[in-house]
């Protein structure tokens, strides 16, 4: 019986492949999901403020934002949603065991993801027809955003289970144990990075605004710059604090020096974003969109690599093939059986116990370990208990191919029991 | 002037977070989950390849509070004849001959105010790996669980063990 809840052993190679599959899928999925969430949130807010202030430029930016983030639905489908099954597959394999997390835990976020995409595309086609949206498509957009945010939140809860495998048995008995500070901080970090990246993408509109036929529209440029800079700055300022909180809430077993180095690189990249937006001279003329986006993509990369290293660390103790558990289990089962056995069987049971705890260190029946395989040497005693007892009590070197057997620290009656056990076992060939 | 102040504040804020990360690294490093040991004892060979049961060396696990580290005589039972030419075994032999115990570095430690018994947990049917992970696969033993109260209590709750304060805080 494997201890309940212990993840099923994966070979280190399989584990490595799964880790990389997970990292690659997250790298495709998370930034895109983040852009969709932050872009549609920005679009909805701009739409409300544009309608209230009768501001056409806000409405235009609102439309362009949602167009940009859901622009190519094939890209969205291919990189945003299709990696999801790969994430589920690798998580379930890593979590392993007889009862991985229940299927509905994975189906619910996936359903929310699809529903969110559908509702946002409704919102998008409505806003393309008219910038002054009637309430219904606007509500569809808000619901879509909510669905996307919940999908991402649930996904982060599930991903959080991977960095704390000690909680797995608890999670399997009650899904409430999925809740963890680390998941919450991870989710907030994801949102901060997403808003920052979306800010970078909006800043790229500057180029488009200038290239528009009919010359420049300085008001629109100001609006774009204000929206993009605000989003990027929120991201850049929130990220360092969240990284520190993430490290505080990360279980110590997931940590390693590499995790800290990657985590430390994130505030440095955030400082670069801040410098690009606020400190570097000539910012009025420059168009930092590409550089800001690239820096946020790098931060995403650092955070995801950091996460996957933490998963590898957390599973270090439990990913290798199981060792002596089997031997322990056998002796435990034997003990249980011994309670009901009587007479001879009880004596043999005692011998088996001595064998399991003392002799099995060097001897197996069918294989050479430190000493010779017992199936080869025990038959030489031809059932002579006394002779075997003499050897076990005072071993002498017989075969030059093996090291001399040390005198075992067991009592006279235990020598007798184990000798009888060995002879019975080899004779009957069990 | 204003720009300089903003720059200083920004560098202060971002620099502080890098420093905090470094500080957290230092705190973590002080309680390294996989500390270097004076003798590089490979559990991968003993518990892994040779499948020696845990209780062969940690003999008190099923009969006392502490599982116990084996006396050097247990090691020398085999290593007086086996692999004697290896550097780590030579170190071990020197310790044994000079009657100088090996100062193993603790991997798991509980504070003084916790009463914990290995015996109780083994009797309840827990396998060593439930708390210690697959030690047989570890070249250097690594702490796989932080022994914090929430972790203990959650397991007690799931398995229906006592959650009375006095069970652990005697």
Coordinates of C-alpha atoms in Angstrom, one line a residue:
Chain A
X1 CA 0.0 0.0 0.0
X2 CA 1.5 3.3 -1.0
X3 CA 1.0 6.0 1.7
X4 CA -2.2 7.7 0.9
X5 CA -1.8 10.8 -1.2
X6 CA 1.8 10.4 -2.0
X7 CA 2.2 11.3 -5.6
X8 CA 2.9 8.4 -7.9
X9 CA 6.6 8.2 -8.7
X10 CA 7.6 9.6 -12.0
X11 CA 11.0 8.8 -13.5
X12 CA 13.2 11.9 -13.5
X13 CA 13.2 12.0 -17.3
X14 CA 9.4 12.0 -17.5
X15 CA 9.3 14.6 -14.8
X16 CA 11.7 16.8 -16.8
X17 CA 9.7 16.5 -20.0
X18 CA 6.4 17.4 -18.1
X19 CA 8.1 20.4 -16.5
X20 CA 9.2 21.8 -19.8
X21 CA 5.8 21.0 -21.4
X22 CA 4.2 22.9 -18.5
X23 CA 6.6 25.9 -18.8
X24 CA 6.2 26.1 -22.6
X25 CA 2.4 26.0 -22.4
X26 CA 2.3 28.6 -19.6
X27 CA 4.6 30.8 -21.6
X28 CA 2.2 30.8 -24.5
X29 CA -1.0 30.8 -22.5
X30 CA -0.5 33.2 -19.7
X31 CA 0.7 36.4 -21.5
X32 CA -2.1 36.1 -24.0
X33 CA -4.7 35.4 -21.4
X34 CA -3.3 38.4 -19.5
X35 CA -3.5 40.7 -22.5
X36 CA -7.1 39.7 -23.1
X37 CA -8.0 40.4 -19.5
X38 CA -6.2 43.7 -19.1
X39 CA -7.1 44.9 -22.7
X40 CA -10.8 44.2 -22.3
X41 CA -10.8 45.8 -18.8
X42 CA -9.2 48.9 -20.2
X43 CA -11.6 48.9 -23.1
X44 CA -14.6 48.6 -20.8
X45 CA -13.4 51.4 -18.6
X46 CA -12.6 53.7 -21.5
X47 CA -16.0 53.0 -23.0
X48 CA -17.8 54.0 -19.8
X49 CA -15.8 57.2 -19.4
X50 CA -16.0 58.0 -23.1
X51 CA -19.8 57.7 -23.0
X52 CA -20.1 59.8 -19.9
X53 CA -17.8 62.6 -21.1
X54 CA -19.0 62.5 -24.7
X55 CA -15.3 61.9 -25.6
X56 CA -14.8 60.3 -29.0
X57 CA -11.1 59.7 -28.5
X58 CA -11.8 57.5 -25.4
X59 CA -14.3 55.5 -27.4
X60 CA -11.9 55.1 -30.3
X61 CA -9.2 53.9 -27.9
X62 CA -11.7 51.6 -26.3
X63 CA -12.5 50.1 -29.7
X64 CA -8.9 49.8 -30.7
X65 CA -7.9 48.2 -27.4
X66 CA -10.4 45.4 -27.7
X67 CA -9.6 45.0 -31.4
X68 CA -5.9 44.7 -30.5
X69 CA -6.2 42.2 -27.8
X70 CA -8.8 39.9 -29.5
X71 CA -7.5 40.9 -32.9
X72 CA -6.5 37.6 -34.4
X73 CA -8.8 35.0 -33.0
X74 CA -6.7 32.2 -34.5
X75 CA -3.7 33.4 -32.6
X76 CA -5.8 33.7 -29.5
X77 CA -7.2 30.2 -30.0
X78 CA -3.8 28.6 -30.9
X79 CA -1.7 30.2 -28.2
X80 CA -4.2 31.2 -25.6
X81 CA -6.5 28.3 -25.3
X82 CA -5.0 25.3 -27.0
X83 CA -2.1 25.1 -24.6
X84 CA -4.7 24.6 -21.8
X85 CA -5.0 20.8 -22.3
X86 CA -1.2 20.5 -22.2
X87 CA -1.2 22.4 -18.9
X88 CA -3.9 20.1 -17.5
X89 CA -2.1 17.0 -18.7
X90 CA 1.3 18.0 -17.3
X91 CA -0.2 19.1 -14.0
X92 CA -2.2 15.9 -13.6
X93 CA 0.8 13.7 -14.4
X94 CA 3.0 15.7 -12.0
X95 CA 0.4 15.4 -9.3
X96 CA 0.0 11.8 -10.3
X97 CA -1.3 9.2 -7.9
X98 CA -4.4 7.1 -8.0
X99 CA -6.6 10.1 -7.6
X100 CA -5.3 13.2 -9.2
X101 CA -7.3 16.4 -8.8
X102 CA -10.9 15.8 -9.9
X103 CA -11.7 16.5 -13.6
X104 CA -14.3 19.2 -12.8
X105 CA -11.6 21.2 -11.1
X106 CA -10.0 21.5 -14.6
X107 CA -13.2 21.7 -16.7
X108 CA -14.7 24.7 -14.8
X109 CA -11.8 27.1 -15.6
X110 CA -11.7 25.8 -19.2
X111 CA -15.5 26.4 -19.5
X112 CA -15.0 29.9 -18.1
X113 CA -12.2 30.5 -20.5
X114 CA -14.4 29.6 -23.5
X115 CA -17.4 31.5 -22.3
X116 CA -15.2 34.5 -21.7
X117 CA -13.8 34.4 -25.2
X118 CA -17.3 34.1 -26.7
X119 CA -18.7 37.0 -24.7
X120 CA -15.7 39.2 -25.5
X121 CA -16.0 38.5 -29.2
X122 CA -19.7 39.5 -29.0
X123 CA -18.6 42.7 -27.3
X124 CA -16.0 43.3 -29.9
X125 CA -18.4 42.9 -32.9
X126 CA -20.9 45.2 -31.2
X127 CA -18.3 47.9 -30.6
X128 CA -17.1 47.7 -34.2
X129 CA -20.6 48.6 -35.4
X130 CA -21.1 51.5 -33.0
X131 CA -18.8 53.0 -30.4
X132 CA -21.8 54.1 -28.3
X133 CA -22.7 50.7 -27.0
X134 CA -26.2 49.8 -25.8
X135 CA -26.2 48.2 -22.4
X136 CA -26.6 44.6 -23.5
X137 CA -23.3 44.1 -25.4
X138 CA -21.5 46.1 -22.7
X139 CA -22.8 43.7 -20.1
X140 CA -21.7 40.8 -22.3
X141 CA -18.2 42.3 -22.4
X142 CA -18.2 42.8 -18.6
X143 CA -19.4 39.2 -18.1
X144 CA -16.7 38.0 -20.5
X145 CA -14.1 39.8 -18.5
X146 CA -15.4 38.4 -15.3
X147 CA -15.3 34.9 -16.8
X148 CA -11.8 35.3 -18.0
X149 CA -10.6 36.6 -14.6
X150 CA -12.3 33.7 -12.8
X151 CA -10.8 31.2 -15.2
X152 CA -7.3 32.7 -14.6
X153 CA -7.9 32.8 -10.8
X154 CA -9.0 29.1 -10.7
X155 CA -6.0 28.2 -12.9
X156 CA -3.7 29.8 -10.4
X157 CA -5.3 28.0 -7.5
X158 CA -4.7 24.7 -9.3
X159 CA -1.1 25.7 -10.3
X160 CA -0.5 26.6 -6.7
X161 CA -1.0 22.9 -5.7
X162 CA 2.2 22.1 -7.7
X163 CA 4.5 24.1 -5.5
X164 CA 3.2 22.6 -2.3
X165 CA 2.8 18.9 -2.8
X166 CA 2.7 18.3 0.9
X167 CA -0.9 19.5 0.8
X168 CA -1.9 17.1 -1.9
X169 CA -3.5 14.5 0.4
X170 CA -5.5 17.3 2.0
X171 CA -6.6 18.8 -1.3
X172 CA -7.8 15.4 -2.5
X173 CA -10.0 15.1 0.6
X174 CA -11.3 18.6 0.4
X175 CA -10.8 21.1 -2.4
X176 CA -10.9 24.0 0.0
X177 CA -7.3 23.2 0.8
X178 CA -6.4 24.5 -2.7
X179 CA -6.7 28.1 -1.3
X180 CA -3.3 29.4 -0.5
X181 CA -1.6 32.8 -0.1
X182 CA 0.9 31.8 -2.7
X183 CA -1.8 31.2 -5.3
X184 CA -3.4 34.6 -4.5
X185 CA -0.1 36.5 -4.7
X186 CA 0.7 34.6 -7.9
X187 CA -2.6 35.6 -9.4
X188 CA -2.1 39.3 -8.5
X189 CA 1.4 39.1 -9.9
X190 CA 0.0 37.8 -13.2
X191 CA -2.6 40.6 -13.3
X192 CA 0.1 43.2 -12.6
X193 CA 2.3 41.8 -15.4
X194 CA -0.7 41.6 -17.7
X195 CA -1.7 45.2 -17.2
X196 CA 1.9 46.3 -17.7
X197 CA 2.2 44.3 -20.9
X198 CA -1.1 45.7 -22.2
X199 CA 0.1 49.2 -21.4
X200 CA 3.1 48.5 -23.6
X201 CA 0.8 47.3 -26.4
X202 CA -1.4 50.4 -26.1
X203 CA 1.7 52.6 -26.3
X204 CA 2.4 51.0 -29.6
X205 CA -0.8 52.7 -30.9
X206 CA 1.1 55.9 -30.9
X207 CA 2.8 54.9 -34.1
X208 CA -0.5 54.0 -35.6
X209 CA -2.1 57.3 -34.4
X210 CA 0.6 59.2 -36.2
X211 CA 0.5 57.2 -39.4
X212 CA -3.2 57.8 -39.7
X213 CA -4.2 59.5 -42.9
X214 CA -5.1 63.1 -42.3
X215 CA -2.1 63.8 -40.1
X216 CA -1.6 63.6 -36.4
X217 CA -4.2 63.8 -33.8
X218 CA -2.4 65.2 -30.8
X219 CA -5.4 64.7 -28.5
X220 CA -5.7 61.1 -29.3
X221 CA -1.9 60.7 -28.9
X222 CA -2.2 62.2 -25.4
X223 CA -5.0 59.9 -24.5
X224 CA -3.1 56.8 -25.8
X225 CA 0.1 57.9 -24.0
X226 CA -1.9 58.5 -20.7
X227 CA -3.7 55.1 -20.9
X228 CA -0.6 53.1 -21.9
X229 CA 1.7 54.8 -19.4
X230 CA -0.8 54.4 -16.5
X231 CA -1.2 50.7 -17.2
X232 CA 2.5 50.1 -17.6
X233 CA 3.4 52.1 -14.5
X234 CA 0.7 50.3 -12.4
X235 CA 2.3 47.0 -13.5
X236 CA 5.9 48.1 -13.0
X237 CA 5.2 49.5 -9.5
X238 CA 3.1 46.6 -8.3
X239 CA 5.4 43.8 -9.6
X240 CA 8.4 44.2 -7.2
X241 CA 6.2 44.2 -4.1
X242 CA 4.3 41.2 -5.4
X243 CA 7.5 39.3 -6.2
X244 CA 8.7 39.8 -2.6
X245 CA 5.2 38.6 -1.3
X246 CA 5.4 35.7 -3.6
X247 CA 8.7 34.6 -2.2
X248 CA 7.4 35.1 1.4
X249 CA 4.4 32.9 0.7
X250 CA 6.4 30.2 -1.3
X251 CA 6.9 27.0 0.8
X252 CA 10.6 26.7 1.7
X253 CA 10.8 23.4 0.0
X254 CA 10.2 25.1 -3.3
X255 CA 13.1 27.5 -2.9
X256 CA 16.6 27.4 -4.3
X257 CA 19.2 30.0 -5.1
X258 CA 18.1 30.0 -8.8
X259 CA 14.5 30.9 -7.7
X260 CA 15.9 33.9 -5.8
X261 CA 18.1 35.0 -8.7
X262 CA 15.2 34.9 -11.2
X263 CA 13.0 36.7 -8.7
X264 CA 15.6 39.4 -8.2
X265 CA 15.8 40.0 -11.9
X266 CA 12.1 41.0 -12.0
X267 CA 12.3 44.3 -10.0
X268 CA 15.4 45.2 -12.0
X269 CA 13.4 44.8 -15.3
X270 CA 10.5 46.8 -13.7
X271 CA 13.0 49.6 -12.9
X272 CA 13.9 49.6 -16.5
X273 CA 10.3 50.0 -17.5
X274 CA 9.9 52.9 -15.0
X275 CA 13.0 54.6 -16.3
X276 CA 11.8 54.3 -19.9
X277 CA 8.4 55.8 -19.0
X278 CA 9.3 58.5 -16.5
X279 CA 13.0 59.2 -16.3
X280 CA 14.6 59.0 -19.8
X281 CA 14.9 62.4 -21.5
X282 CA 12.8 63.1 -24.6
X283 CA 9.9 60.8 -23.5
X284 CA 7.4 63.2 -25.2
X285 CA 8.8 62.3 -28.6
X286 CA 9.8 58.6 -28.0
X287 CA 7.5 55.7 -28.6
X288 CA 8.6 53.2 -25.9
X289 CA 5.8 50.7 -26.6
X290 CA 8.0 48.0 -28.1
X291 CA 10.6 48.2 -25.4
X292 CA 8.1 48.3 -22.5
X293 CA 6.2 45.3 -24.0
X294 CA 9.5 43.4 -24.4
X295 CA 10.5 44.1 -20.8
X296 CA 7.1 42.8 -19.6
X297 CA 7.5 39.7 -21.7
X298 CA 10.9 39.1 -20.1
X299 CA 9.3 39.5 -16.7
X300 CA 6.7 37.0 -17.6
X301 CA 9.5 34.6 -18.7
X302 CA 11.4 35.2 -15.4
X303 CA 8.3 34.6 -13.3
X304 CA 7.3 31.4 -15.1
X305 CA 10.8 30.0 -15.0
X306 CA 10.9 30.9 -11.3
X307 CA 7.6 29.0 -10.8
X308 CA 8.8 25.9 -12.7
X309 CA 12.0 25.8 -10.8
X310 CA 10.0 26.0 -7.6
X311 CA 7.9 23.0 -8.8
X312 CA 11.0 21.1 -9.6
X313 CA 12.4 21.8 -6.1
X314 CA 9.2 21.0 -4.3
X315 CA 9.0 17.6 -6.1
X316 CA 12.7 16.8 -5.7
X317 CA 12.0 14.4 -2.8
X318 CA 9.1 12.7 -4.4
X319 CA 9.7 12.4 -8.1
X320 CA 12.3 9.7 -8.0
X321 CA 11.3 6.0 -8.2
X322 CA 10.4 4.7 -4.7
X323 CA 13.1 2.8 -2.9
X324 CA 12.7 0.7 0.3
X325 CA 9.0 1.5 0.7
X326 CA 8.2 -1.8 -0.8
X327 CA 10.4 -3.7 1.7
X328 CA 8.7 -1.8 4.6
X329 CA 5.3 -2.6 3.3
X330 CA 6.0 -6.2 2.9
X331 CA 7.2 -6.5 6.5
X332 CA 4.2 -4.5 7.6
X333 CA 1.8 -6.8 5.8
X334 CA 3.7 -9.8 7.2
X335 CA 3.2 -8.4 10.7
X336 CA -0.5 -8.1 10.2
X337 CA -0.6 -11.7 8.9
X338 CA 1.5 -12.9 11.8
X339 CA -1.2 -11.9 14.3
X340 CA -3.6 -14.5 13.0
X341 CA -1.0 -17.3 12.4
X342 CA -0.1 -19.7 15.1
X343 CA 2.7 -22.2 16.2
X344 CA 5.2 -22.8 13.5
X345 CA 3.9 -20.0 11.4
X346 CA 4.5 -17.6 14.3
X347 CA 8.2 -18.8 14.6
X348 CA 8.6 -18.4 10.9
X349 CA 7.1 -14.9 11.2
X350 CA 9.7 -14.0 13.8
X351 CA 12.4 -15.3 11.5
X352 CA 11.0 -13.2 8.6
X353 CA 11.1 -10.1 10.8
X354 CA 14.7 -10.7 11.7
X355 CA 15.5 -11.3 8.1
X356 CA 13.7 -8.1 7.0
X357 CA 15.4 -5.9 9.6
X358 CA 18.9 -7.4 9.7
X359 CA 19.8 -9.8 6.9
X360 CA 18.0 -8.1 4.0
X361 CA 20.5 -5.3 4.3
X362 CA 23.0 -7.5 2.4
X363 CA 21.0 -10.5 1.1
X364 CA 18.2 -11.1 -1.4
X365 CA 16.9 -14.5 -2.3
X366 CA 17.3 -14.1 -6.0
X367 CA 20.0 -11.4 -6.5
X368 CA 23.5 -10.6 -5.5
X369 CA 23.6 -7.5 -3.3
X370 CA 26.4 -7.3 -0.8
X371 CA 26.3 -11.0 -0.1
X372 CA 25.4 -13.9 -2.4
X373 CA 21.9 -14.7 -3.5
X374 CA 20.3 -16.9 -0.8
X375 CA 18.7 -19.2 -3.3
X376 CA 22.2 -20.3 -4.3
X377 CA 23.8 -20.6 -0.8
X378 CA 21.0 -21.8 1.5
X379 CA 20.4 -25.1 -0.4
X380 CA 24.0 -26.1 0.4
X381 CA 22.9 -26.7 4.1
X382 CA 20.4 -29.4 2.9
X383 CA 17.9 -28.5 5.6
X384 CA 20.5 -28.7 8.4
X385 CA 19.2 -26.1 10.8
X386 CA 22.1 -26.6 13.3
X387 CA 24.8 -26.1 10.6
X388 CA 23.1 -22.9 9.3
X389 CA 22.7 -21.6 12.8
X390 CA 26.4 -22.1 13.5
X391 CA 27.3 -20.1 10.4
X392 CA 24.9 -17.3 11.1
X393 CA 26.0 -17.1 14.7
X394 CA 29.8 -17.1 13.8
X395 CA 30.2 -16.4 10.1
X396 CA 33.4 -17.3 8.3
X397 CA 34.6 -16.3 4.9
X398 CA 33.6 -18.9 2.3
X399 CA 33.5 -17.5 -1.1
X400 CA 36.5 -15.2 -2.0
X401 CA 34.3 -13.3 -4.5
X402 CA 32.3 -11.7 -1.6
X403 CA 33.5 -9.7 1.5
X404 CA 33.4 -11.6 4.8
X405 CA 30.0 -11.5 6.5
X406 CA 30.1 -9.6 9.8
X407 CA 28.8 -11.3 12.9
X408 CA 25.1 -10.1 13.2
X409 CA 24.0 -8.5 16.4
X410 CA 21.1 -10.8 17.0
X411 CA 20.2 -13.1 20.0
X412 CA 20.4 -16.9 20.0
X413 CA 16.6 -17.4 19.5
X414 CA 16.6 -14.9 16.7
X415 CA 19.4 -16.9 15.0
X416 CA 17.3 -20.0 15.3
X417 CA 14.2 -18.3 13.9
X418 CA 15.9 -16.8 11.0
X419 CA 17.7 -20.1 10.1
X420 CA 14.4 -21.9 10.1
X421 CA 12.8 -19.2 8.1
X422 CA 15.6 -19.3 5.4
X423 CA 15.4 -23.0 5.1
X424 CA 11.6 -23.1 4.8
X425 CA 11.7 -20.3 2.3
X426 CA 14.3 -21.7 0.0
X427 CA 13.0 -25.3 0.3
X428 CA 9.5 -24.3 -0.7
X429 CA 10.9 -21.9 -3.3
X430 CA 8.4 -19.2 -2.4
Chain B
X1 CA 14.8 68.8 -9.3
X2 CA 11.5 67.0 -9.3
X3 CA 12.8 64.5 -11.7
X4 CA 15.9 63.8 -9.5
X5 CA 13.6 63.1 -6.5
X6 CA 11.4 60.8 -8.6
X7 CA 14.5 59.0 -9.8
X8 CA 15.9 58.6 -6.2
X9 CA 12.5 57.4 -5.0
X10 CA 12.2 54.9 -7.8
X11 CA 15.7 53.5 -7.4
X12 CA 15.0 53.3 -3.6
X13 CA 11.8 51.4 -4.1
X14 CA 13.1 49.0 -6.8
X15 CA 16.4 48.6 -4.9
X16 CA 14.6 47.9 -1.7
X17 CA 12.7 45.1 -3.3
X18 CA 15.9 43.6 -4.7
X19 CA 17.4 43.9 -1.2
X20 CA 14.4 42.2 0.3
X21 CA 14.7 39.3 -2.1
X22 CA 18.4 39.0 -1.1
X23 CA 17.4 39.1 2.6
X24 CA 14.8 36.4 2.0
X25 CA 17.5 34.4 0.2
X26 CA 19.8 34.8 3.2
X27 CA 17.0 33.7 5.6
X28 CA 16.3 30.7 3.5
X29 CA 19.9 29.8 3.0
X30 CA 20.5 29.7 6.8
X31 CA 17.9 26.9 7.0
X32 CA 18.9 25.2 3.8
X33 CA 16.6 22.2 3.3
X34 CA 19.4 20.1 1.9
X35 CA 22.5 21.0 4.1
X36 CA 25.9 19.6 3.2
X37 CA 26.9 16.8 5.6
X38 CA 30.3 16.0 7.1
X39 CA 30.3 12.7 5.4
X40 CA 28.4 12.5 2.0
X41 CA 26.3 9.5 3.0
X42 CA 24.3 8.4 -0.1
X43 CA 20.8 7.3 0.8
X44 CA 20.5 6.5 -2.9
X45 CA 22.8 3.6 -2.5
X46 CA 21.8 2.3 0.9
X47 CA 18.0 2.9 0.8
X48 CA 17.8 3.0 -3.0
X49 CA 19.9 0.3 -4.7
X50 CA 20.4 -1.9 -1.7
X51 CA 16.8 -1.3 -0.4
X52 CA 18.0 -1.4 3.2
X53 CA 14.8 -0.8 5.3
X54 CA 14.9 2.6 7.1
X55 CA 14.6 1.1 10.5
X56 CA 17.7 -0.9 10.0
X57 CA 19.8 2.2 10.7
X58 CA 17.2 4.5 12.3
X59 CA 16.5 1.7 14.8
X60 CA 14.3 3.7 17.2
X61 CA 11.8 5.0 14.7
X62 CA 9.2 2.4 15.7
X63 CA 9.9 2.3 19.4
X64 CA 10.8 5.8 20.6
X65 CA 10.2 9.5 20.1
X66 CA 13.4 10.0 18.1
X67 CA 14.2 7.8 15.1
X68 CA 17.9 8.0 16.0
X69 CA 21.0 8.3 13.8
X70 CA 22.8 4.9 13.7
X71 CA 25.9 4.4 15.9
X72 CA 29.2 4.2 13.9
X73 CA 29.4 0.5 14.8
X74 CA 26.3 -0.1 12.6
X75 CA 28.1 1.5 9.6
X76 CA 31.3 -0.4 10.4
X77 CA 29.4 -3.7 10.5
X78 CA 29.6 -3.7 6.7
X79 CA 32.2 -1.0 6.0
X80 CA 35.0 -2.8 7.9
X81 CA 35.1 -4.9 4.8
X82 CA 33.1 -3.1 2.1
X83 CA 34.3 -0.2 -0.1
X84 CA 37.1 0.6 2.4
X85 CA 39.2 2.3 -0.1
X86 CA 36.7 5.2 -0.7
X87 CA 37.5 8.6 0.7
X88 CA 34.2 9.0 2.5
X89 CA 34.5 5.5 4.1
X90 CA 38.1 6.4 5.2
X91 CA 36.7 9.4 6.9
X92 CA 34.1 7.2 8.6
X93 CA 36.7 4.7 9.7
X94 CA 38.8 7.5 11.2
X95 CA 35.8 8.7 13.2
X96 CA 35.2 5.2 14.4
X97 CA 38.8 4.5 15.4
X98 CA 39.2 7.8 17.1
X99 CA 35.8 7.3 18.9
X100 CA 34.7 10.7 17.6
X101 CA 31.0 10.9 16.6
X102 CA 30.1 12.3 13.2
X103 CA 28.5 15.7 13.6
X104 CA 25.5 15.2 11.2
X105 CA 23.7 18.4 10.3
X106 CA 20.1 18.3 11.3
X107 CA 17.6 18.4 8.4
X108 CA 14.4 18.3 10.3
X109 CA 14.0 20.1 13.6
X110 CA 11.0 20.8 15.9
X111 CA 11.0 23.5 18.5
X112 CA 11.3 22.6 22.2
X113 CA 7.6 23.2 22.9
X114 CA 6.5 20.5 20.5
X115 CA 6.0 16.9 21.7
X116 CA 6.5 14.6 18.8
X117 CA 6.9 10.8 18.8
X118 CA 8.0 8.8 15.7
X119 CA 6.7 5.7 17.4
X120 CA 3.1 7.0 17.5
X121 CA 3.2 7.9 13.9
X122 CA 4.7 4.6 12.7
X123 CA 2.1 2.7 14.9
X124 CA -0.6 4.7 13.2
X125 CA 0.6 3.1 9.9
X126 CA 2.3 6.1 8.3
X127 CA 5.2 5.3 6.0
X128 CA 8.4 7.2 6.5
X129 CA 8.0 8.7 3.0
X130 CA 4.8 10.4 3.9
X131 CA 6.6 13.0 5.9
X132 CA 10.3 12.6 4.7
X133 CA 9.6 12.1 1.0
X134 CA 11.5 9.6 -1.1
X135 CA 14.8 9.7 0.8
X136 CA 15.9 6.7 -1.2
X137 CA 16.1 8.9 -4.3
X138 CA 18.0 11.7 -2.6
X139 CA 21.7 12.0 -3.0
X140 CA 21.8 14.5 -0.2
X141 CA 18.9 14.4 2.2
X142 CA 16.5 17.2 1.6
X143 CA 13.7 18.5 3.8
X144 CA 10.5 18.0 1.8
X145 CA 8.0 19.3 4.4
X146 CA 8.2 22.3 6.6
X147 CA 7.1 21.0 10.0
X148 CA 4.6 23.8 10.7
X149 CA 1.5 23.6 12.8
X150 CA -0.9 24.0 9.9
X151 CA 0.6 21.0 8.2
X152 CA 0.5 18.8 11.3
X153 CA -3.1 19.8 12.1
X154 CA -4.4 19.4 8.6
X155 CA -3.1 15.8 8.5
X156 CA -4.5 15.1 12.0
X157 CA -7.8 16.4 10.7
X158 CA -7.9 14.3 7.6
X159 CA -6.9 11.1 9.4
X160 CA -9.1 11.8 12.4
X161 CA -6.2 12.0 14.9
X162 CA -6.5 14.0 18.0
X163 CA -6.5 17.8 17.6
X164 CA -6.3 18.6 21.3
X165 CA -3.7 21.3 22.1
X166 CA -2.1 19.1 24.7
X167 CA -1.5 16.3 22.2
X168 CA 1.5 18.2 20.8
X169 CA 2.0 21.0 23.3
X170 CA 2.5 19.1 26.6

